[in-house]
mmCIF file of C-alpha atoms in Angstrom:
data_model
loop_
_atom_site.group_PDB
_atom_site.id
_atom_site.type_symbol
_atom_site.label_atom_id
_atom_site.label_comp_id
_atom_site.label_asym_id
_atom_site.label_seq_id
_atom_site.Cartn_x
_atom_site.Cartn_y
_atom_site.Cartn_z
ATOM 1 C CA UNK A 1 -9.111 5.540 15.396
ATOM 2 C CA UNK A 2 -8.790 6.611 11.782
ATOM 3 C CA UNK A 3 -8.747 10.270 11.084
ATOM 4 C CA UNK A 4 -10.573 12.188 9.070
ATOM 5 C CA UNK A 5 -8.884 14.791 6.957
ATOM 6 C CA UNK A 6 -10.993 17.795 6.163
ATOM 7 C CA UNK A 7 -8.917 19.436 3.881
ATOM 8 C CA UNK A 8 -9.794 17.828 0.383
ATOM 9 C CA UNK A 9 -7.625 16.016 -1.624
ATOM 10 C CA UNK A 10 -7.051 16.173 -6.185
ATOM 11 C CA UNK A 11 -6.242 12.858 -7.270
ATOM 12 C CA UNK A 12 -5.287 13.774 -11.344
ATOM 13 C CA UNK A 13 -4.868 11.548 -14.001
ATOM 14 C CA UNK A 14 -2.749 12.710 -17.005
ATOM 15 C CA UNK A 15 -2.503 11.051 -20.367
ATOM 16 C CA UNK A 16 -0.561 8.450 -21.874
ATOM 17 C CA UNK A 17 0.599 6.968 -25.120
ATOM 18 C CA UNK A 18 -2.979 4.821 -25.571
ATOM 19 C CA UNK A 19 -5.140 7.917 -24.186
ATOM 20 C CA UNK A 20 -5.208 11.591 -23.563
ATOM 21 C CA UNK A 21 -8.210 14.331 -23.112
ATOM 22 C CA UNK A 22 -7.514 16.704 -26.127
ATOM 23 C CA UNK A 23 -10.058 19.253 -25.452
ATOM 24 C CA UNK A 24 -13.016 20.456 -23.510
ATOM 25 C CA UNK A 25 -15.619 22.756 -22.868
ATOM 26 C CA UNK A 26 -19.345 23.610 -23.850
ATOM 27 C CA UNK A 27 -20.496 21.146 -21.972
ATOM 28 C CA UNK A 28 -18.661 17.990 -23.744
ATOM 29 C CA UNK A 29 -15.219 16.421 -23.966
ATOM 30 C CA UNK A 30 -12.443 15.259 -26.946
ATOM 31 C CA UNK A 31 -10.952 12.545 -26.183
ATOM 32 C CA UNK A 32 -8.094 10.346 -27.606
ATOM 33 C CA UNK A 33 -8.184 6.566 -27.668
ATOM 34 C CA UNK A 34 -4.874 4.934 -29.487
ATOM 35 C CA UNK A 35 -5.489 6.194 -33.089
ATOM 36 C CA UNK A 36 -9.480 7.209 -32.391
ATOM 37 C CA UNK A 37 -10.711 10.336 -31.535
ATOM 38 C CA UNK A 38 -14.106 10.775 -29.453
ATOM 39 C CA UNK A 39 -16.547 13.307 -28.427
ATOM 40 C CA UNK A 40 -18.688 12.634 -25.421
ATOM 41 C CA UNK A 41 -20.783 14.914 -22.861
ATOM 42 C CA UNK A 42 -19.370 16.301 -20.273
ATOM 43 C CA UNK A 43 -21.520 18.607 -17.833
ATOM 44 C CA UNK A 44 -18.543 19.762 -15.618
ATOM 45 C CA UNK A 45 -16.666 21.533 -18.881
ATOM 46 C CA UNK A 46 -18.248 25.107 -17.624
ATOM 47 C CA UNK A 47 -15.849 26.880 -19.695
ATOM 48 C CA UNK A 48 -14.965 27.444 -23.855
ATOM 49 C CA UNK A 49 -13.049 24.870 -25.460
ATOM 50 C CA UNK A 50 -9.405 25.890 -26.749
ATOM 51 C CA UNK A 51 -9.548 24.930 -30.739
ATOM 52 C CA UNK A 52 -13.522 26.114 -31.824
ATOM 53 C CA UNK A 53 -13.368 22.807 -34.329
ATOM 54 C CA UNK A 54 -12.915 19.605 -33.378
ATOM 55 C CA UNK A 55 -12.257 16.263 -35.744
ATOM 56 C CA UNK A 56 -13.258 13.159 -34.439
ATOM 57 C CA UNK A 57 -14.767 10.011 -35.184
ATOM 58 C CA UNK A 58 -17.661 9.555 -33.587
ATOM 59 C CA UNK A 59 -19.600 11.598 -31.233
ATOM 60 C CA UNK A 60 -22.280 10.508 -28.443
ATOM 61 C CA UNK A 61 -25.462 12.288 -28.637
ATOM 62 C CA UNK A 62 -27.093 11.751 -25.259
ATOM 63 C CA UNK A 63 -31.025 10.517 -25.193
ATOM 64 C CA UNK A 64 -33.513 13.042 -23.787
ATOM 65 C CA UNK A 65 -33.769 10.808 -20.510
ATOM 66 C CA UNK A 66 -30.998 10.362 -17.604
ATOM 67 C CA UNK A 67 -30.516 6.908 -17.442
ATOM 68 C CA UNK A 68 -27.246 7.251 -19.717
ATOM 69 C CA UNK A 69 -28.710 6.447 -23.357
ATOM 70 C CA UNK A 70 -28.023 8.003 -26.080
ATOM 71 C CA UNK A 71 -26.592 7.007 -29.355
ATOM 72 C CA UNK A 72 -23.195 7.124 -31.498
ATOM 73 C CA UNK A 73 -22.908 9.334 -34.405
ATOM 74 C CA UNK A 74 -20.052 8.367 -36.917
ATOM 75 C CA UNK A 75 -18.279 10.572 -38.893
ATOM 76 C CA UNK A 76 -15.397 8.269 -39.668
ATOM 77 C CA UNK A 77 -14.787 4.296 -39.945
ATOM 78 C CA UNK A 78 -14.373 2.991 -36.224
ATOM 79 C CA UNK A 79 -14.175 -0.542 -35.413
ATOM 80 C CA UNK A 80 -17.272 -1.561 -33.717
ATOM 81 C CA UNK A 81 -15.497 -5.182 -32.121
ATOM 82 C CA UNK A 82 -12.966 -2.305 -30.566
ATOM 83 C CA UNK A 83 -9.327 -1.760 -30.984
ATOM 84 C CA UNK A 84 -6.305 -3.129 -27.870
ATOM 85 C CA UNK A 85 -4.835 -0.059 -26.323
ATOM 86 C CA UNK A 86 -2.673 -0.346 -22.997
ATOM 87 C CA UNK A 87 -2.001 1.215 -20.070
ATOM 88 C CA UNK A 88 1.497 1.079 -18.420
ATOM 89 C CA UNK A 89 1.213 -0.569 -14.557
ATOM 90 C CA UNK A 90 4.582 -0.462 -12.976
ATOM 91 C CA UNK A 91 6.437 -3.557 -14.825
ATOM 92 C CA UNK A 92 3.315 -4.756 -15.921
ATOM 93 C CA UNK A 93 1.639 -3.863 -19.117
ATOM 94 C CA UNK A 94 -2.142 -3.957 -18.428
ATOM 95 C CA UNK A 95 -3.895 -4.548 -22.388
ATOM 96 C CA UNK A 96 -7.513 -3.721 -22.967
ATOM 97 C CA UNK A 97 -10.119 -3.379 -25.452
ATOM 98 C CA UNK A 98 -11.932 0.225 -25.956
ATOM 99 C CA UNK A 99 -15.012 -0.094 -27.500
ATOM 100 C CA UNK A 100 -17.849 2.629 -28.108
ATOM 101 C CA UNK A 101 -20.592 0.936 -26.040
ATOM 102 C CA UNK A 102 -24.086 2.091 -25.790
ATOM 103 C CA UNK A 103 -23.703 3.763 -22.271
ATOM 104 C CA UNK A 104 -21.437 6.639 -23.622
ATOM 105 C CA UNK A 105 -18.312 4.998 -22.437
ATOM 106 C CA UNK A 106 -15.421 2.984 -24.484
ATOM 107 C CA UNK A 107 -14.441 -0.044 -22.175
ATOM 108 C CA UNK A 108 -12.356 1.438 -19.240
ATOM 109 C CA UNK A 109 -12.742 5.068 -17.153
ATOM 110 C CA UNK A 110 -8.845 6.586 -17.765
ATOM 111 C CA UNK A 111 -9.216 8.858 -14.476
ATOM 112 C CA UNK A 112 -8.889 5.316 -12.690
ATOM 113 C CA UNK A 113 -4.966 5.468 -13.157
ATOM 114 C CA UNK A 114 -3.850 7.168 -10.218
ATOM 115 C CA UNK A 115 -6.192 5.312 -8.520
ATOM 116 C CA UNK A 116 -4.374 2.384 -9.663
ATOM 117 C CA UNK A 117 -1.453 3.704 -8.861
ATOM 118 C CA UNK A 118 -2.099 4.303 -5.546
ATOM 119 C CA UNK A 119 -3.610 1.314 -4.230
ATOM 120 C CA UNK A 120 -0.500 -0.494 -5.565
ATOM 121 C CA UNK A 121 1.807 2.590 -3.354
ATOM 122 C CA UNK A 122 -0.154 0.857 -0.511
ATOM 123 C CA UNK A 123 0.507 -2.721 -0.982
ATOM 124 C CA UNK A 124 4.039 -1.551 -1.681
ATOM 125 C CA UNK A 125 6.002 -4.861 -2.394
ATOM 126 C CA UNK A 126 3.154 -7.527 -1.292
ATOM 127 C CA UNK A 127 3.215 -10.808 -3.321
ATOM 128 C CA UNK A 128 0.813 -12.742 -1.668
ATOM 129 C CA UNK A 129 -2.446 -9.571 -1.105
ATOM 130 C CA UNK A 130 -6.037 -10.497 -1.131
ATOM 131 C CA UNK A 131 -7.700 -7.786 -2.947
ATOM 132 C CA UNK A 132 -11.774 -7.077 -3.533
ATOM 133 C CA UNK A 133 -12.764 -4.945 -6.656
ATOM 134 C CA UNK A 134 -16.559 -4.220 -6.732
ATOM 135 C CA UNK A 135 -18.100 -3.220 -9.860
ATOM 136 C CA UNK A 136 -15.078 -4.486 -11.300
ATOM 137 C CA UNK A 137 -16.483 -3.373 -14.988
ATOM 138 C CA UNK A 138 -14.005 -4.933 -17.898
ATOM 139 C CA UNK A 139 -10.973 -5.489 -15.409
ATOM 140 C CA UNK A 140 -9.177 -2.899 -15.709
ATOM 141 C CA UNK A 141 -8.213 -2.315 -12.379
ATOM 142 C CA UNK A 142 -8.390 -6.084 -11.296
ATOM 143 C CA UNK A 143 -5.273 -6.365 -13.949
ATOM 144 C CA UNK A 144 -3.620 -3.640 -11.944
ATOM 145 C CA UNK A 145 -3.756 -4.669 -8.299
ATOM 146 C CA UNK A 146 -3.100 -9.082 -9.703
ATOM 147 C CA UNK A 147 0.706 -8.498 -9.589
ATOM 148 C CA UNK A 148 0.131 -8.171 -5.784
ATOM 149 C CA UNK A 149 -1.926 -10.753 -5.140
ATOM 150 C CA UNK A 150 -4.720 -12.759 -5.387
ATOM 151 C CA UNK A 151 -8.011 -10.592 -6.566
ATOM 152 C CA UNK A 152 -11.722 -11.218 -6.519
ATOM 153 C CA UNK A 153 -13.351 -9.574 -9.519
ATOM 154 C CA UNK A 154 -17.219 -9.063 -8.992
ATOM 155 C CA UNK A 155 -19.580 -7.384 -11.797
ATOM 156 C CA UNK A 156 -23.468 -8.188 -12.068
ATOM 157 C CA UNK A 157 -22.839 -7.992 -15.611
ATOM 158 C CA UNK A 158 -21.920 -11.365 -17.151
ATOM 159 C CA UNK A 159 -20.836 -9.133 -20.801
ATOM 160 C CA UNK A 160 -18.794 -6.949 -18.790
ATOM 161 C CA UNK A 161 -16.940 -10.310 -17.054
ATOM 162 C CA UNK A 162 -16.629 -11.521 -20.466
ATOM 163 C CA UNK A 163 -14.801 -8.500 -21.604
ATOM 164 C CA UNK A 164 -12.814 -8.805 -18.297
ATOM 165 C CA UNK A 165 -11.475 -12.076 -18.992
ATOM 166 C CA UNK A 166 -11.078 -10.855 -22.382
ATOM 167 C CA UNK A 167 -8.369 -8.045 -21.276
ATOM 168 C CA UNK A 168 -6.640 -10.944 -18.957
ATOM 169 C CA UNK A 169 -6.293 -12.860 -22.558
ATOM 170 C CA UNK A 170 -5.191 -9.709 -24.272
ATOM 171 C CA UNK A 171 -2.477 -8.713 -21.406
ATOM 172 C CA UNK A 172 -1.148 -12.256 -21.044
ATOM 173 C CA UNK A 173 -2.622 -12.488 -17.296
ATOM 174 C CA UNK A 174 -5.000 -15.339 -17.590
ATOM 175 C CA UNK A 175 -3.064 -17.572 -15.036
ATOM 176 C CA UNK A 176 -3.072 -14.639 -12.746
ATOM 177 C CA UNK A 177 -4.872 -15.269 -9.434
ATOM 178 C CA UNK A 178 -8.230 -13.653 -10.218
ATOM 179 C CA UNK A 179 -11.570 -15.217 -9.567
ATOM 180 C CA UNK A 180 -14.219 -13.917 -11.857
ATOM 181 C CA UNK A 181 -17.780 -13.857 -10.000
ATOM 182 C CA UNK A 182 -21.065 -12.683 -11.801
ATOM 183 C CA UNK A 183 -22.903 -11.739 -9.296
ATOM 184 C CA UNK A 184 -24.529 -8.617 -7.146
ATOM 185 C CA UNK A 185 -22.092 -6.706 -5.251
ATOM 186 C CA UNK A 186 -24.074 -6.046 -2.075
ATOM 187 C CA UNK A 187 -25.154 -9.830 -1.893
ATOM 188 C CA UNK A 188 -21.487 -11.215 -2.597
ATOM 189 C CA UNK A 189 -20.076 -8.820 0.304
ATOM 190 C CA UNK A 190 -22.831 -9.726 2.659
ATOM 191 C CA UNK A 191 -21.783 -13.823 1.762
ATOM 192 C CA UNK A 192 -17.986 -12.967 2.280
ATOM 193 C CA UNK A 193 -18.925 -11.275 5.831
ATOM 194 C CA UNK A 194 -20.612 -14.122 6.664
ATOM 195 C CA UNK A 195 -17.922 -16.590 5.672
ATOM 196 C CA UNK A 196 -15.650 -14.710 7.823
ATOM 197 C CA UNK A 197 -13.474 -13.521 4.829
ATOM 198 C CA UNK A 198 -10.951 -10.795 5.065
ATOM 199 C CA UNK A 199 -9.043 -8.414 2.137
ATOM 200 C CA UNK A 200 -5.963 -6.310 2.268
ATOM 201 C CA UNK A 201 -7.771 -3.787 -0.021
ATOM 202 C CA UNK A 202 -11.007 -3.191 -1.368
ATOM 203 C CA UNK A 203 -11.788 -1.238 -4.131
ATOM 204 C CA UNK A 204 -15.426 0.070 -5.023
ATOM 205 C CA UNK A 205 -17.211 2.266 -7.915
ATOM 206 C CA UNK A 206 -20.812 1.614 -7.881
ATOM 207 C CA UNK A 207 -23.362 3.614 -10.443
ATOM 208 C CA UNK A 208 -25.835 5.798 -9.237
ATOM 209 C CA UNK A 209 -28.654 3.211 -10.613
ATOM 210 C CA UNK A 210 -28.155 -0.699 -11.296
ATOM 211 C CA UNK A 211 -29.515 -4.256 -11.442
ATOM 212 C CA UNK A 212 -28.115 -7.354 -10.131
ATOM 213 C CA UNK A 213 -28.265 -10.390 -12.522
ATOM 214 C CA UNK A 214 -31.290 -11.817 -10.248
ATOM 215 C CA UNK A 215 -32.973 -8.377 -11.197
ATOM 216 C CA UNK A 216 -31.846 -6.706 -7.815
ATOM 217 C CA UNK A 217 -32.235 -2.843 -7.748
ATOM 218 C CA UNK A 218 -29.134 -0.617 -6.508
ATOM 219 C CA UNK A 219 -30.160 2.534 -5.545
ATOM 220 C CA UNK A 220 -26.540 4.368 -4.393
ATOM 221 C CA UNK A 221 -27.922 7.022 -1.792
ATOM 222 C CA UNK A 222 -30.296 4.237 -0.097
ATOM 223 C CA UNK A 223 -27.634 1.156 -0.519
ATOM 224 C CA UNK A 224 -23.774 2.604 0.006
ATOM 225 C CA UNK A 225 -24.007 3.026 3.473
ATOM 226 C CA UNK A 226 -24.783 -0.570 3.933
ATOM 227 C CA UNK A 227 -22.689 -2.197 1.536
ATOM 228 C CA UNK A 228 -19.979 0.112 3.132
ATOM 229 C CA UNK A 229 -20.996 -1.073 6.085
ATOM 230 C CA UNK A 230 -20.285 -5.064 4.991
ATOM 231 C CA UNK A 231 -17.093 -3.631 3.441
ATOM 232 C CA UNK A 232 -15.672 -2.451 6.577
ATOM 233 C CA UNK A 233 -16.391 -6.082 8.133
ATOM 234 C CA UNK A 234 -14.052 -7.227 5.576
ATOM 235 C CA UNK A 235 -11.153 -5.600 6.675
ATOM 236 C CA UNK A 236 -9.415 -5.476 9.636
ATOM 237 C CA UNK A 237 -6.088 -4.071 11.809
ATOM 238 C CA UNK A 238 -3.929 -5.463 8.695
ATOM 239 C CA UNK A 239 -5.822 -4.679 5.978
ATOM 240 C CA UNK A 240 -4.027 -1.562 3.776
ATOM 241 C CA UNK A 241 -6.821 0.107 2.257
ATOM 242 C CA UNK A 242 -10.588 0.865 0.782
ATOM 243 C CA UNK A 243 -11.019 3.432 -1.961
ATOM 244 C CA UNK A 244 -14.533 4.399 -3.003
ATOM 245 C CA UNK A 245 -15.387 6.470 -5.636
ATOM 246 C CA UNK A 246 -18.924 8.469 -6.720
ATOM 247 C CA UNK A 247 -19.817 9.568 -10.609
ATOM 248 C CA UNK A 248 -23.101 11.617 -11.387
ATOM 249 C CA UNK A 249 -24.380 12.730 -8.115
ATOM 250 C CA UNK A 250 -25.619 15.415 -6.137
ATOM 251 C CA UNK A 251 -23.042 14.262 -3.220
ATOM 252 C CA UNK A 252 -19.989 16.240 -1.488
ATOM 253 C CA UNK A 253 -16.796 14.609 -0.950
ATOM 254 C CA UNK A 254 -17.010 15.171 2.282
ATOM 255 C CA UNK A 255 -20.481 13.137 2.863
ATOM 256 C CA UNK A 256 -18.829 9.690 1.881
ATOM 257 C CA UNK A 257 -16.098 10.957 3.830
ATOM 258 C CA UNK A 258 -17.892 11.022 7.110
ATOM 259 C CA UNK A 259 -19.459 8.094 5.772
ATOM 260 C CA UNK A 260 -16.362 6.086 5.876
ATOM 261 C CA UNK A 261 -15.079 7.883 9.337
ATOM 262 C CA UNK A 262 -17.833 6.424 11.330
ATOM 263 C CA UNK A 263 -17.738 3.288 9.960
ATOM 264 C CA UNK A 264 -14.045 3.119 10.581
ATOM 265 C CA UNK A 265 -13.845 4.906 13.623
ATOM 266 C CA UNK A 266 -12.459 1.530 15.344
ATOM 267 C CA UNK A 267 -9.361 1.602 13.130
ATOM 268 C CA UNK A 268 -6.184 2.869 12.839
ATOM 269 C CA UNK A 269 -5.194 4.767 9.614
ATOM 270 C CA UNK A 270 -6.308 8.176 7.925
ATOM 271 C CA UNK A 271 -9.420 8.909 5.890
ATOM 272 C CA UNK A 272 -8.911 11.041 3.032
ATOM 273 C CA UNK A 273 -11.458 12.552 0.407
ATOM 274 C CA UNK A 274 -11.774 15.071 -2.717
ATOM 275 C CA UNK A 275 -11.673 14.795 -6.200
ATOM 276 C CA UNK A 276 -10.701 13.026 -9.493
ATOM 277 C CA UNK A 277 -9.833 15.107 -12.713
ATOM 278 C CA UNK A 278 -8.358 14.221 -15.582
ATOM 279 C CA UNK A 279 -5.777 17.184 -16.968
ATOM 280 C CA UNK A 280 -5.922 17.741 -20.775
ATOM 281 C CA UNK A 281 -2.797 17.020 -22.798
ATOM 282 C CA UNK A 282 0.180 19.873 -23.166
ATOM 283 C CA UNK A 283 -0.543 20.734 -19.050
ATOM 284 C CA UNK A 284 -3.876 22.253 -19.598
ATOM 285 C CA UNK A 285 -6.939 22.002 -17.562
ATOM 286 C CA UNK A 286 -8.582 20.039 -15.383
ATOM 287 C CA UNK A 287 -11.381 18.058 -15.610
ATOM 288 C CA UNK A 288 -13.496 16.689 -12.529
ATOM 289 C CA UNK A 289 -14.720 13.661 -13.018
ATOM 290 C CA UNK A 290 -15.803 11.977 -9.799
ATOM 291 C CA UNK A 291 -15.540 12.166 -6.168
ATOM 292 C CA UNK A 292 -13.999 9.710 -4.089
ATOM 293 C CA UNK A 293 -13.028 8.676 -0.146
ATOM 294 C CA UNK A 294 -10.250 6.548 0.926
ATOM 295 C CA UNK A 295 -9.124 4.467 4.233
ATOM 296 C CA UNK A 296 -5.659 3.925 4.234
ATOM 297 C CA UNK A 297 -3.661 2.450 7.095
ATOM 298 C CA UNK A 298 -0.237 4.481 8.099
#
């Protein structure tokens, strides 16, 4: 029976040559990306920012609704096709593009590192790992966890699995074993449970709100559990892990937590839970970003 751990857990990612969080507080975020510099909202930033001025090139300016619009002010040149930056992955060197895209973000979520990290600690020296990334977004993290294995890449968004395919070009990976599916996410893991698949890992970040490409409706508090649910079917005795992680909700750790501890209550392993953060550059604060839960087998 897996065990739950009540005692949460800070999973922190620190910057790197291509990215680093400069500054933050009021309410927003500076961010570096390669030679750019970004503002962006950020509600968790409770506190006064270090330096009261802050260049950058562009700032988001967040629309009066919450469904993530907004637009892009400019106050320098910025290349709107985006610009390759890299993250380092263990021998691998995992290329993107970053890109200022309409939904705040700029092509890839940099507290995802020690995610990546991890789930690669728990396939450990595999060569020949099935893994499942969920919301897969522009790849990313599909690029990370290929040198293991065999991955299945699934995105409703057929832009975003261009862009994915894209960063395989851009890191050199495109005979890496990935299949690239456009599709829903809860649909595709119902299919896979029903074809009797199975995955040494699974890795999901779903959005608080979505749409399938069939015009499906994801609603995260009514829909996780079940799509959980088919996740867990997916795995079995073998299988080394499922991480899960939550953005922009009113939702404790510790809920999708016991979430995951009574769906795998039948196997062996530990659930943890807690907290991304991202610390800013020169060992300053930290961030929160997200919350997340994790099965991992001992």
């Amino acid at each position: 029976m897996a065990d739950l751990i009540h005692q949460p857990q800070l999973l922190i990612g620190r910057g790197w040559g291509d990215y680093g969080l400069v500054d933050s507080g009021h309410g927003r975020k500076l961010e570096r990306y390669g030679d750019y510099r970004f503002i962006r909202p950020e509600p968790q930033a409770l506190w006064a920012p270090r330096s009261e001025e802050w260049a950058a090139h562009g700032e988001f300016v967040p629309g009066a609704d919450e469904d993530g619009g907004g637009r892009w002010n400019y106050m320098r040149d910025v290349p709107r096709d985006g610009w390759p930056l890299h993250w380092p992955n263990g021998d691998d060197r995992v290329q993107f593009t970053a890109q200022c895209t309409p939904f705040r973000h700029l092509g890839f979520f940099p507290d995802m590192a020690p995610v990546w990290d991890w789930m690669g600690a728990q396939l450990g020296a595999a060569s020949d790992a099935s893994c499942l990334n969920l919301f897969g977004y522009t790849g990313v993290g599909s690029l990370a966890l290929s040198r293991f294995g065999a991955v299945t890449h699934v995105d409703a968004s057929k832009k975003s699995v261009a862009q994915a395919r894209a960063n395989a070009a851009l890191s050199g990976m495109e005979a890496r074993p990935i299949r690239w599916i456009i599709d829903d996410a809860a649909k595709f893991t119902a299919r896979e449970v029903r074809r009797g698949k199975r995955y040494d890992g699974i890795i999901l970040d779903p959005p608080k709100f979505g749409r399938g490409p069939d015009g499906e409706v994801w609603r995260l508090e009514e829909h996780l559990p079940g799509l959980v649910a088919d996740c867990r079917r997916l795995l079995d005795d073998n299988s080394r892990f499922l991480f899960l992680t939550v953005y922009a909700v009113r939702m404790s750790s510790l809920a999708i937590g016991g979430m995951l501890a009574e769906l795998f209550a039948d196997l062996p392993g530990v659930i943890e839970h807690g907290d991304l953060a991202v610390q800013e550059d020169g060992a300053g604060r930290l961030l929160p970003t997200a919350i997340f839960a994790r099965w991992r087998r001992d």
